PDB file of C-alpha atoms in Angstrom:
ATOM      1  CA  MET A   1      87.559  -4.836  29.059  1.00  0.00           C
ATOM      2  CA  PHE A   2      88.331  -1.111  28.788  1.00  0.00           C
ATOM      3  CA  TYR A   3      91.644   0.375  29.868  1.00  0.00           C
ATOM      4  CA  ALA A   4      93.807   3.413  29.170  1.00  0.00           C
ATOM      5  CA  ILE A   5      97.509   4.147  29.580  1.00  0.00           C
ATOM      6  CA  ARG A   6      98.370   7.813  29.877  1.00  0.00           C
ATOM      7  CA  GLU A   7     100.798  10.249  31.430  1.00  0.00           C
ATOM      8  CA  GLU A   8     100.222  10.907  35.130  1.00  0.00           C
ATOM      9  CA  LEU A   9      99.064  14.503  35.522  1.00  0.00           C
ATOM     10  CA  GLU A  10      99.490  16.428  38.761  1.00  0.00           C
ATOM     11  CA  PRO A  11      96.170  18.249  39.449  1.00  0.00           C
ATOM     12  CA  GLN A  12      97.836  21.397  40.776  1.00  0.00           C
ATOM     13  CA  GLU A  13      99.811  21.790  37.542  1.00  0.00           C
ATOM     14  CA  PHE A  14      96.810  21.810  35.205  1.00  0.00           C
ATOM     15  CA  ASP A  15      93.559  23.658  34.626  1.00  0.00           C
ATOM     16  CA  LYS A  16      90.583  22.932  32.427  1.00  0.00           C
ATOM     17  CA  LEU A  17      90.789  24.825  29.182  1.00  0.00           C
ATOM     18  CA  ASP A  18      88.932  28.074  29.730  1.00  0.00           C
ATOM     19  CA  THR A  19      89.122  31.600  28.372  1.00  0.00           C
ATOM     20  CA  ASN A  20      90.457  32.778  31.748  1.00  0.00           C
ATOM     21  CA  ILE A  21      93.898  31.505  30.763  1.00  0.00           C
ATOM     22  CA  PHE A  22      94.053  34.217  28.083  1.00  0.00           C
ATOM     23  CA  SER A  23      93.064  37.087  30.402  1.00  0.00           C
ATOM     24  CA  GLU A  24      96.658  38.087  31.216  1.00  0.00           C
ATOM     25  CA  TYR A  25      97.451  38.861  27.587  1.00  0.00           C
ATOM     26  CA  SER A  26      96.804  41.958  25.486  1.00  0.00           C
ATOM     27  CA  GLU A  27      94.078  41.743  22.844  1.00  0.00           C
ATOM     28  CA  ASP A  28      96.512  40.988  20.010  1.00  0.00           C
ATOM     29  CA  ILE A  29      98.351  38.303  21.960  1.00  0.00           C
ATOM     30  CA  LYS A  30      95.072  36.746  23.130  1.00  0.00           C
ATOM     31  CA  TYR A  31      94.209  35.760  19.578  1.00  0.00           C
ATOM     32  CA  GLN A  32      97.677  34.396  18.949  1.00  0.00           C
ATOM     33  CA  LYS A  33      97.579  32.236  22.101  1.00  0.00           C
ATOM     34  CA  LEU A  34      94.029  31.123  21.319  1.00  0.00           C
ATOM     35  CA  ILE A  35      94.928  29.913  17.829  1.00  0.00           C
ATOM     36  CA  GLU A  36      98.097  28.235  19.110  1.00  0.00           C
ATOM     37  CA  CYS A  37      95.826  26.389  21.533  1.00  0.00           C
ATOM     38  CA  TYR A  38      93.568  25.355  18.633  1.00  0.00           C
ATOM     39  CA  LEU A  39      96.594  24.010  16.776  1.00  0.00           C
ATOM     40  CA  GLN A  40      97.672  21.846  19.707  1.00  0.00           C
ATOM     41  CA  ILE A  41      94.206  20.294  19.917  1.00  0.00           C
ATOM     42  CA  PHE A  42      94.356  19.796  16.156  1.00  0.00           C
ATOM     43  CA  GLU A  43      97.629  17.860  16.484  1.00  0.00           C
ATOM     44  CA  ALA A  44      96.059  15.500  19.024  1.00  0.00           C
ATOM     45  CA  ILE A  45      93.044  14.907  16.779  1.00  0.00           C
ATOM     46  CA  LYS A  46      95.270  14.412  13.739  1.00  0.00           C
ATOM     47  CA  TYR A  47      97.244  11.721  15.558  1.00  0.00           C
ATOM     48  CA  ILE A  48      94.084   9.882  16.629  1.00  0.00           C
ATOM     49  CA  HIS A  49      92.715   9.950  13.079  1.00  0.00           C
ATOM     50  CA  SER A  50      96.049   8.732  11.668  1.00  0.00           C
ATOM     51  CA  GLN A  51      95.511   5.554  13.710  1.00  0.00           C
ATOM     52  CA  GLY A  52      92.179   4.931  12.004  1.00  0.00           C
ATOM     53  CA  LEU A  53      90.240   6.011  15.108  1.00  0.00           C
ATOM     54  CA  TYR A  54      88.175   8.959  16.278  1.00  0.00           C
ATOM     55  CA  HIS A  55      87.828  10.560  19.733  1.00  0.00           C
ATOM     56  CA  GLY A  56      84.051  10.914  19.837  1.00  0.00           C
ATOM     57  CA  ASN A  57      83.800  13.099  22.938  1.00  0.00           C
ATOM     58  CA  ILE A  58      85.782  16.273  22.281  1.00  0.00           C
ATOM     59  CA  ASN A  59      84.669  19.140  24.502  1.00  0.00           C
ATOM     60  CA  THR A  60      86.341  21.853  26.549  1.00  0.00           C
ATOM     61  CA  ASP A  61      85.959  19.833  29.768  1.00  0.00           C
ATOM     62  CA  ASN A  62      88.174  17.156  28.237  1.00  0.00           C
ATOM     63  CA  VAL A  63      91.045  19.529  27.500  1.00  0.00           C
ATOM     64  CA  LEU A  64      93.615  20.492  30.136  1.00  0.00           C
ATOM     65  CA  VAL A  65      96.324  23.132  29.888  1.00  0.00           C
ATOM     66  CA  ASN A  66      99.462  23.487  32.016  1.00  0.00           C
ATOM     67  CA  ARG A  67     101.468  26.539  33.054  1.00  0.00           C
ATOM     68  CA  GLN A  68     103.512  26.368  29.857  1.00  0.00           C
ATOM     69  CA  ASN A  69     100.300  26.573  27.796  1.00  0.00           C
ATOM     70  CA  GLU A  70     100.714  22.960  26.690  1.00  0.00           C
ATOM     71  CA  VAL A  71      97.378  21.364  25.884  1.00  0.00           C
ATOM     72  CA  PHE A  72      96.284  17.808  26.728  1.00  0.00           C
ATOM     73  CA  LEU A  73      93.231  16.140  25.152  1.00  0.00           C
ATOM     74  CA  LEU A  74      91.701  13.619  27.577  1.00  0.00           C
ATOM     75  CA  ASP A  75      88.992  10.931  27.675  1.00  0.00           C
ATOM     76  CA  PHE A  76      90.014   9.324  24.406  1.00  0.00           C
ATOM     77  CA  GLY A  77      87.886   6.256  23.720  1.00  0.00           C
ATOM     78  CA  LYS A  78      85.541   6.744  26.668  1.00  0.00           C
ATOM     79  CA  CYS A  79      82.666   7.655  24.349  1.00  0.00           C
ATOM     80  CA  TYR A  80      82.454   3.973  23.396  1.00  0.00           C
ATOM     81  CA  PHE A  81      82.239   2.993  27.058  1.00  0.00           C
ATOM     82  CA  TYR A  82      79.779   5.770  27.953  1.00  0.00           C
ATOM     83  CA  GLY A  83      77.612   4.792  24.999  1.00  0.00           C
ATOM     84  CA  LEU A  84      77.165   1.287  26.376  1.00  0.00           C
ATOM     85  CA  LEU A  85      76.166   2.703  29.763  1.00  0.00           C
ATOM     86  CA  GLY A  86      73.781   5.222  28.250  1.00  0.00           C
ATOM     87  CA  TYR A  87      75.611   8.050  30.003  1.00  0.00           C
ATOM     88  CA  ASP A  88      77.464  10.944  28.448  1.00  0.00           C
ATOM     89  CA  ASN A  89      77.671  14.706  28.198  1.00  0.00           C
ATOM     90  CA  THR A  90      76.194  15.248  24.748  1.00  0.00           C
ATOM     91  CA  ARG A  91      76.335  19.054  24.446  1.00  0.00           C
ATOM     92  CA  PHE A  92      79.347  18.939  22.103  1.00  0.00           C
ATOM     93  CA  HIS A  93      78.221  15.878  20.163  1.00  0.00           C
ATOM     94  CA  SER A  94      77.812  16.002  16.402  1.00  0.00           C
ATOM     95  CA  PRO A  95      74.410  15.828  14.641  1.00  0.00           C
ATOM     96  CA  GLU A  96      75.060  12.215  13.616  1.00  0.00           C
ATOM     97  CA  GLN A  97      75.818  11.237  17.214  1.00  0.00           C
ATOM     98  CA  LEU A  98      72.583  12.859  18.368  1.00  0.00           C
ATOM     99  CA  GLY A  99      70.492  11.253  15.633  1.00  0.00           C
ATOM    100  CA  PHE A 100      69.769  14.511  13.787  1.00  0.00           C
ATOM    101  CA  ILE A 101      70.987  12.866  10.589  1.00  0.00           C
ATOM    102  CA  LYS A 102      71.392   9.237   9.614  1.00  0.00           C
ATOM    103  CA  CYS A 103      74.961   8.374   8.673  1.00  0.00           C
ATOM    104  CA  ASP A 104      77.960   6.514  10.001  1.00  0.00           C
ATOM    105  CA  ILE A 105      79.790   8.063  12.934  1.00  0.00           C
ATOM    106  CA  ASP A 106      83.452   8.495  12.023  1.00  0.00           C
ATOM    107  CA  SER A 107      86.339  10.957  12.230  1.00  0.00           C
ATOM    108  CA  LYS A 108      84.177  13.762  10.823  1.00  0.00           C
ATOM    109  CA  THR A 109      82.298  13.839  14.114  1.00  0.00           C
ATOM    110  CA  ASP A 110      85.484  15.117  15.793  1.00  0.00           C
ATOM    111  CA  ILE A 111      85.699  18.030  13.364  1.00  0.00           C
ATOM    112  CA  PHE A 112      82.194  19.161  14.345  1.00  0.00           C
ATOM    113  CA  SER A 113      82.904  18.858  18.077  1.00  0.00           C
ATOM    114  CA  PHE A 114      86.250  20.619  17.708  1.00  0.00           C
ATOM    115  CA  GLY A 115      84.452  23.448  15.908  1.00  0.00           C
ATOM    116  CA  LEU A 116      82.115  23.851  18.882  1.00  0.00           C
ATOM    117  CA  CYS A 117      85.108  23.986  21.237  1.00  0.00           C
ATOM    118  CA  MET A 118      86.693  26.661  19.071  1.00  0.00           C
ATOM    119  CA  LEU A 119      83.437  28.624  19.093  1.00  0.00           C
ATOM    120  CA  LYS A 120      83.054  28.443  22.874  1.00  0.00           C
ATOM    121  CA  LEU A 121      86.619  29.656  23.414  1.00  0.00           C
ATOM    122  CA  LEU A 122      86.382  32.390  20.785  1.00  0.00           C
ATOM    123  CA  VAL A 123      83.252  33.983  22.251  1.00  0.00           C
ATOM    124  CA  GLY A 124      84.998  34.135  25.610  1.00  0.00           C
ATOM    125  CA  VAL A 125      87.717  36.547  24.493  1.00  0.00           C
ATOM    126  CA  GLY A 126      87.915  40.021  23.026  1.00  0.00           C
ATOM    127  CA  ILE A 127      84.645  41.799  22.320  1.00  0.00           C
ATOM    128  CA  PHE A 128      82.565  38.695  23.071  1.00  0.00           C
ATOM    129  CA  GLU A 129      83.242  38.466  26.802  1.00  0.00           C
ATOM    130  CA  ASP A 130      79.572  39.160  27.601  1.00  0.00           C
ATOM    131  CA  PHE A 131      78.386  36.380  25.260  1.00  0.00           C
ATOM    132  CA  ASN A 132      77.438  33.249  27.228  1.00  0.00           C
ATOM    133  CA  PHE A 133      77.914  30.214  24.994  1.00  0.00           C
ATOM    134  CA  SER A 134      76.135  27.872  27.411  1.00  0.00           C
ATOM    135  CA  GLU A 135      72.981  29.980  27.353  1.00  0.00           C
ATOM    136  CA  TYR A 136      72.830  30.045  23.561  1.00  0.00           C
ATOM    137  CA  TYR A 137      73.912  26.521  22.604  1.00  0.00           C
ATOM    138  CA  ASN A 138      72.214  23.240  23.439  1.00  0.00           C
ATOM    139  CA  THR A 139      71.895  21.411  20.108  1.00  0.00           C
ATOM    140  CA  PRO A 140      73.220  21.857  16.536  1.00  0.00           C
ATOM    141  CA  ASP A 141      69.962  23.620  15.642  1.00  0.00           C
ATOM    142  CA  ASP A 142      71.116  26.565  17.773  1.00  0.00           C
ATOM    143  CA  LEU A 143      74.158  27.342  15.635  1.00  0.00           C
ATOM    144  CA  TYR A 144      72.260  29.456  13.102  1.00  0.00           C
ATOM    145  CA  LYS A 145      70.898  31.836  15.729  1.00  0.00           C
ATOM    146  CA  ILE A 146      74.314  32.074  17.415  1.00  0.00           C
ATOM    147  CA  PHE A 147      76.059  33.097  14.203  1.00  0.00           C
ATOM    148  CA  LYS A 148      73.227  35.495  13.376  1.00  0.00           C
ATOM    149  CA  ALA A 149      73.360  37.115  16.826  1.00  0.00           C
ATOM    150  CA  ILE A 150      77.111  37.584  16.600  1.00  0.00           C
ATOM    151  CA  GLU A 151      76.923  39.092  13.110  1.00  0.00           C
ATOM    152  CA  ASN A 152      74.191  41.524  14.196  1.00  0.00           C
ATOM    153  CA  ASP A 153      75.457  42.524  17.641  1.00  0.00           C
ATOM    154  CA  TYR A 154      79.244  42.700  17.265  1.00  0.00           C
ATOM    155  CA  LYS A 155      81.675  44.469  14.990  1.00  0.00           C
ATOM    156  CA  LEU A 156      84.056  41.725  13.893  1.00  0.00           C
ATOM    157  CA  ASN A 157      87.691  42.351  13.060  1.00  0.00           C
ATOM    158  CA  ASP A 158      89.418  40.362  10.320  1.00  0.00           C
ATOM    159  CA  ILE A 159      90.608  37.613  12.656  1.00  0.00           C
ATOM    160  CA  ASP A 160      87.188  37.236  14.302  1.00  0.00           C
ATOM    161  CA  ASN A 161      85.572  36.984  10.894  1.00  0.00           C
ATOM    162  CA  ASP A 162      88.100  34.438   9.584  1.00  0.00           C
ATOM    163  CA  LEU A 163      87.646  32.255  12.658  1.00  0.00           C
ATOM    164  CA  PHE A 164      83.854  32.362  12.453  1.00  0.00           C
ATOM    165  CA  VAL A 165      83.955  31.449   8.759  1.00  0.00           C
ATOM    166  CA  LEU A 166      86.234  28.509   9.588  1.00  0.00           C
ATOM    167  CA  ILE A 167      84.025  27.369  12.476  1.00  0.00           C
ATOM    168  CA  LYS A 168      81.001  27.444  10.160  1.00  0.00           C
ATOM    169  CA  LYS A 169      82.868  25.120   7.776  1.00  0.00           C
ATOM    170  CA  MET A 170      83.565  22.745  10.669  1.00  0.00           C
ATOM    171  CA  THR A 171      80.027  22.701  12.065  1.00  0.00           C
ATOM    172  CA  VAL A 172      78.059  22.009   8.884  1.00  0.00           C
ATOM    173  CA  ILE A 173      75.258  19.528   9.574  1.00  0.00           C
ATOM    174  CA  ASN A 174      76.004  17.372   6.513  1.00  0.00           C
ATOM    175  CA  THR A 175      79.182  15.413   7.255  1.00  0.00           C
ATOM    176  CA  ASN A 176      80.333  15.414   3.617  1.00  0.00           C
ATOM    177  CA  ASP A 177      80.317  19.217   3.554  1.00  0.00           C
ATOM    178  CA  ARG A 178      82.565  19.683   6.596  1.00  0.00           C
ATOM    179  CA  ILE A 179      86.063  20.955   6.018  1.00  0.00           C
ATOM    180  CA  PRO A 180      88.599  18.080   5.932  1.00  0.00           C
ATOM    181  CA  LEU A 181      91.303  17.944   8.573  1.00  0.00           C
ATOM    182  CA  SER A 182      94.059  18.611   6.034  1.00  0.00           C
ATOM    183  CA  ASP A 183      92.493  21.936   4.982  1.00  0.00           C
ATOM    184  CA  LEU A 184      91.710  22.893   8.573  1.00  0.00           C
ATOM    185  CA  TRP A 185      95.402  22.991   9.488  1.00  0.00           C
ATOM    186  CA  GLN A 186      96.311  25.361   6.676  1.00  0.00           C
ATOM    187  CA  GLU A 187      93.439  27.728   7.435  1.00  0.00           C
ATOM    188  CA  LEU A 188      94.454  27.940  11.098  1.00  0.00           C
ATOM    189  CA  ILE A 189      98.060  28.649  10.114  1.00  0.00           C
ATOM    190  CA  ASN A 190      96.925  31.389   7.735  1.00  0.00           C
ATOM    191  CA  ILE A 191      94.841  33.047  10.452  1.00  0.00           C
ATOM    192  CA  LEU A 192      97.663  32.722  12.990  1.00  0.00           C
ATOM    193  CA  SER A 193     100.010  34.568  10.637  1.00  0.00           C
ATOM    194  CA  LYS A 194      97.660  37.571  10.744  1.00  0.00           C
ATOM    195  CA  THR A 195      98.033  37.829  14.525  1.00  0.00           C
ATOM    196  CA  ARG A 196     101.793  38.269  14.349  1.00  0.00           C
ATOM    197  CA  LYS A 197     103.194  41.720  13.765  1.00  0.00           C
ATOM    198  CA  THR A 198     105.388  42.377  10.769  1.00  0.00           C
ATOM    199  CA  TYR A 199     108.424  44.601  11.241  1.00  0.00           C
ATOM    200  CA  CYS A 200     110.087  46.443   8.353  1.00  0.00           C
ATOM    201  CA  PHE A 201     113.738  47.422   8.393  1.00  0.00           C
ATOM    202  CA  GLU A 202     115.823  49.463   6.002  1.00  0.00           C
ATOM    203  CA  ILE A 203     119.381  48.328   5.355  1.00  0.00           C
ATOM    204  CA  ASN A 204     121.817  50.966   4.119  1.00  0.00           C
ATOM    205  CA  LEU A 205     125.086  49.608   2.764  1.00  0.00           C
ATOM    206  CA  GLN A 206     128.200  51.719   2.516  1.00  0.00           C
ATOM    207  CA  PRO A 207     129.885  51.305  -0.904  1.00  0.00           C
ATOM    208  CA  LYS A 208     132.862  49.476   0.640  1.00  0.00           C
ATOM    209  CA  VAL A 209     130.582  47.060   2.548  1.00  0.00           C
ATOM    210  CA  ALA A 210     128.613  46.336  -0.623  1.00  0.00           C
ATOM    211  CA  GLN A 211     131.847  45.750  -2.534  1.00  0.00           C
ATOM    212  CA  ASP A 212     133.215  43.414   0.169  1.00  0.00           C
ATOM    213  CA  TYR A 213     129.915  41.518   0.246  1.00  0.00           C
ATOM    214  CA  ARG A 214     130.042  41.105  -3.540  1.00  0.00           C
ATOM    215  CA  GLU A 215     133.583  39.704  -3.421  1.00  0.00           C
ATOM    216  CA  ILE A 216     132.865  37.359  -0.484  1.00  0.00           C
ATOM    217  CA  HIS A 217     129.811  35.848  -2.191  1.00  0.00           C
ATOM    218  CA  ASP A 218     131.218  35.999  -5.737  1.00  0.00           C
ATOM    219  CA  ILE A 219     128.291  37.903  -7.230  1.00  0.00           C
ATOM    220  CA  THR A 220     127.923  41.034  -9.311  1.00  0.00           C
ATOM    221  CA  ILE A 221     127.177  44.368  -7.675  1.00  0.00           C
ATOM    222  CA  THR A 222     123.658  44.329  -9.188  1.00  0.00           C
ATOM    223  CA  GLU A 223     122.957  40.968  -7.510  1.00  0.00           C
ATOM    224  CA  VAL A 224     123.830  42.138  -3.991  1.00  0.00           C
ATOM    225  CA  ILE A 225     120.338  43.423  -3.089  1.00  0.00           C
ATOM    226  CA  ASP A 226     118.570  40.316  -4.442  1.00  0.00           C
ATOM    227  CA  ASP A 227     120.983  38.053  -2.587  1.00  0.00           C
ATOM    228  CA  ILE A 228     120.472  39.867   0.740  1.00  0.00           C
ATOM    229  CA  GLU A 229     116.676  39.887   0.323  1.00  0.00           C
ATOM    230  CA  SER A 230     116.599  36.147  -0.390  1.00  0.00           C
ATOM    231  CA  LYS A 231     118.499  35.480   2.846  1.00  0.00           C
ATOM    232  CA  ILE A 232     116.220  37.750   4.878  1.00  0.00           C
ATOM    233  CA  GLU A 233     113.156  35.907   3.549  1.00  0.00           C
ATOM    234  CA  LYS A 234     114.527  32.676   5.011  1.00  0.00           C
ATOM    235  CA  GLY A 235     114.437  34.263   8.458  1.00  0.00           C
ATOM    236  CA  LYS A 236     118.118  33.894   9.265  1.00  0.00           C
ATOM    237  CA  SER A 237     120.803  36.388  10.169  1.00  0.00           C
ATOM    238  CA  TYR A 238     123.824  36.444   7.900  1.00  0.00           C
ATOM    239  CA  TRP A 239     125.579  39.459   9.385  1.00  0.00           C
ATOM    240  CA  SER A 240     128.270  39.577  12.046  1.00  0.00           C
ATOM    241  CA  PHE A 241     130.875  42.225  12.774  1.00  0.00           C
ATOM    242  CA  GLY A 242     134.267  42.413  14.394  1.00  0.00           C
ATOM    243  CA  LEU A 243     137.401  44.561  14.489  1.00  0.00           C
ATOM    244  CA  ASP A 244     140.386  44.404  12.198  1.00  0.00           C
ATOM    245  CA  LYS A 245     144.005  44.757  13.407  1.00  0.00           C
ATOM    246  CA  GLU A 246     143.684  48.530  13.394  1.00  0.00           C
ATOM    247  CA  GLY A 247     140.547  48.479  15.535  1.00  0.00           C
ATOM    248  CA  ASN A 248     138.138  49.314  12.744  1.00  0.00           C
ATOM    249  CA  ARG A 249     134.702  47.650  12.732  1.00  0.00           C
ATOM    250  CA  ILE A 250     134.454  45.272   9.781  1.00  0.00           C
ATOM    251  CA  GLU A 251     131.950  42.837   8.402  1.00  0.00           C
ATOM    252  CA  LYS A 252     132.854  39.201   8.905  1.00  0.00           C
ATOM    253  CA  LYS A 253     130.024  37.518   7.052  1.00  0.00           C
TER     254      LYS A 253
END
């Protein structure tokens, strides 16, 4: 007996994951939203693997996204059922699922399929909008010519290049050479950080403000700058202002 318990999804609230959902964003934001989407799929896969299971049928048709850009991975476990019936969409299957190599089918198969999903979505944004993934890819043997065509025909920026390098690590034919899930997370986070703009600010302290700050925090005057910088690095605001009894603007904290 096969059964599934899942959240009821209203059809009008969801769409299949497609590059069209990124079209409203500027080029810089497109990459940020794309990688955030990757990370949500990653979290779903990570949870499945933590239960000692694997999905086995990860593809873009099995991923829905709502209006809040929340991602839902569907069809978990159906690959076992489809396998018994001899029916399945095999385009995103791993080499071991397709019989290209002889080895056990396990969680590493999801990493390969996830890599294909990432590739399909990536070539649908930015400079690759004229690249038709479905025309180029049918089996794992097609990956080499896809990567070669992209390298020859497009000028990749740093983020494009980093993502393609990562996807190559995920779609290696030999299962033992594929990037592990634990490393995949960190690489995605590192790439995401490159999509976010960094803003630099200069803080000028009046002598009295610096002196008050030193007394409040019980530090020497030479430690003031280091103390402020350490607080800024933690991403929190430590400054607030008010008025004293005479109506002068003063620092509170």
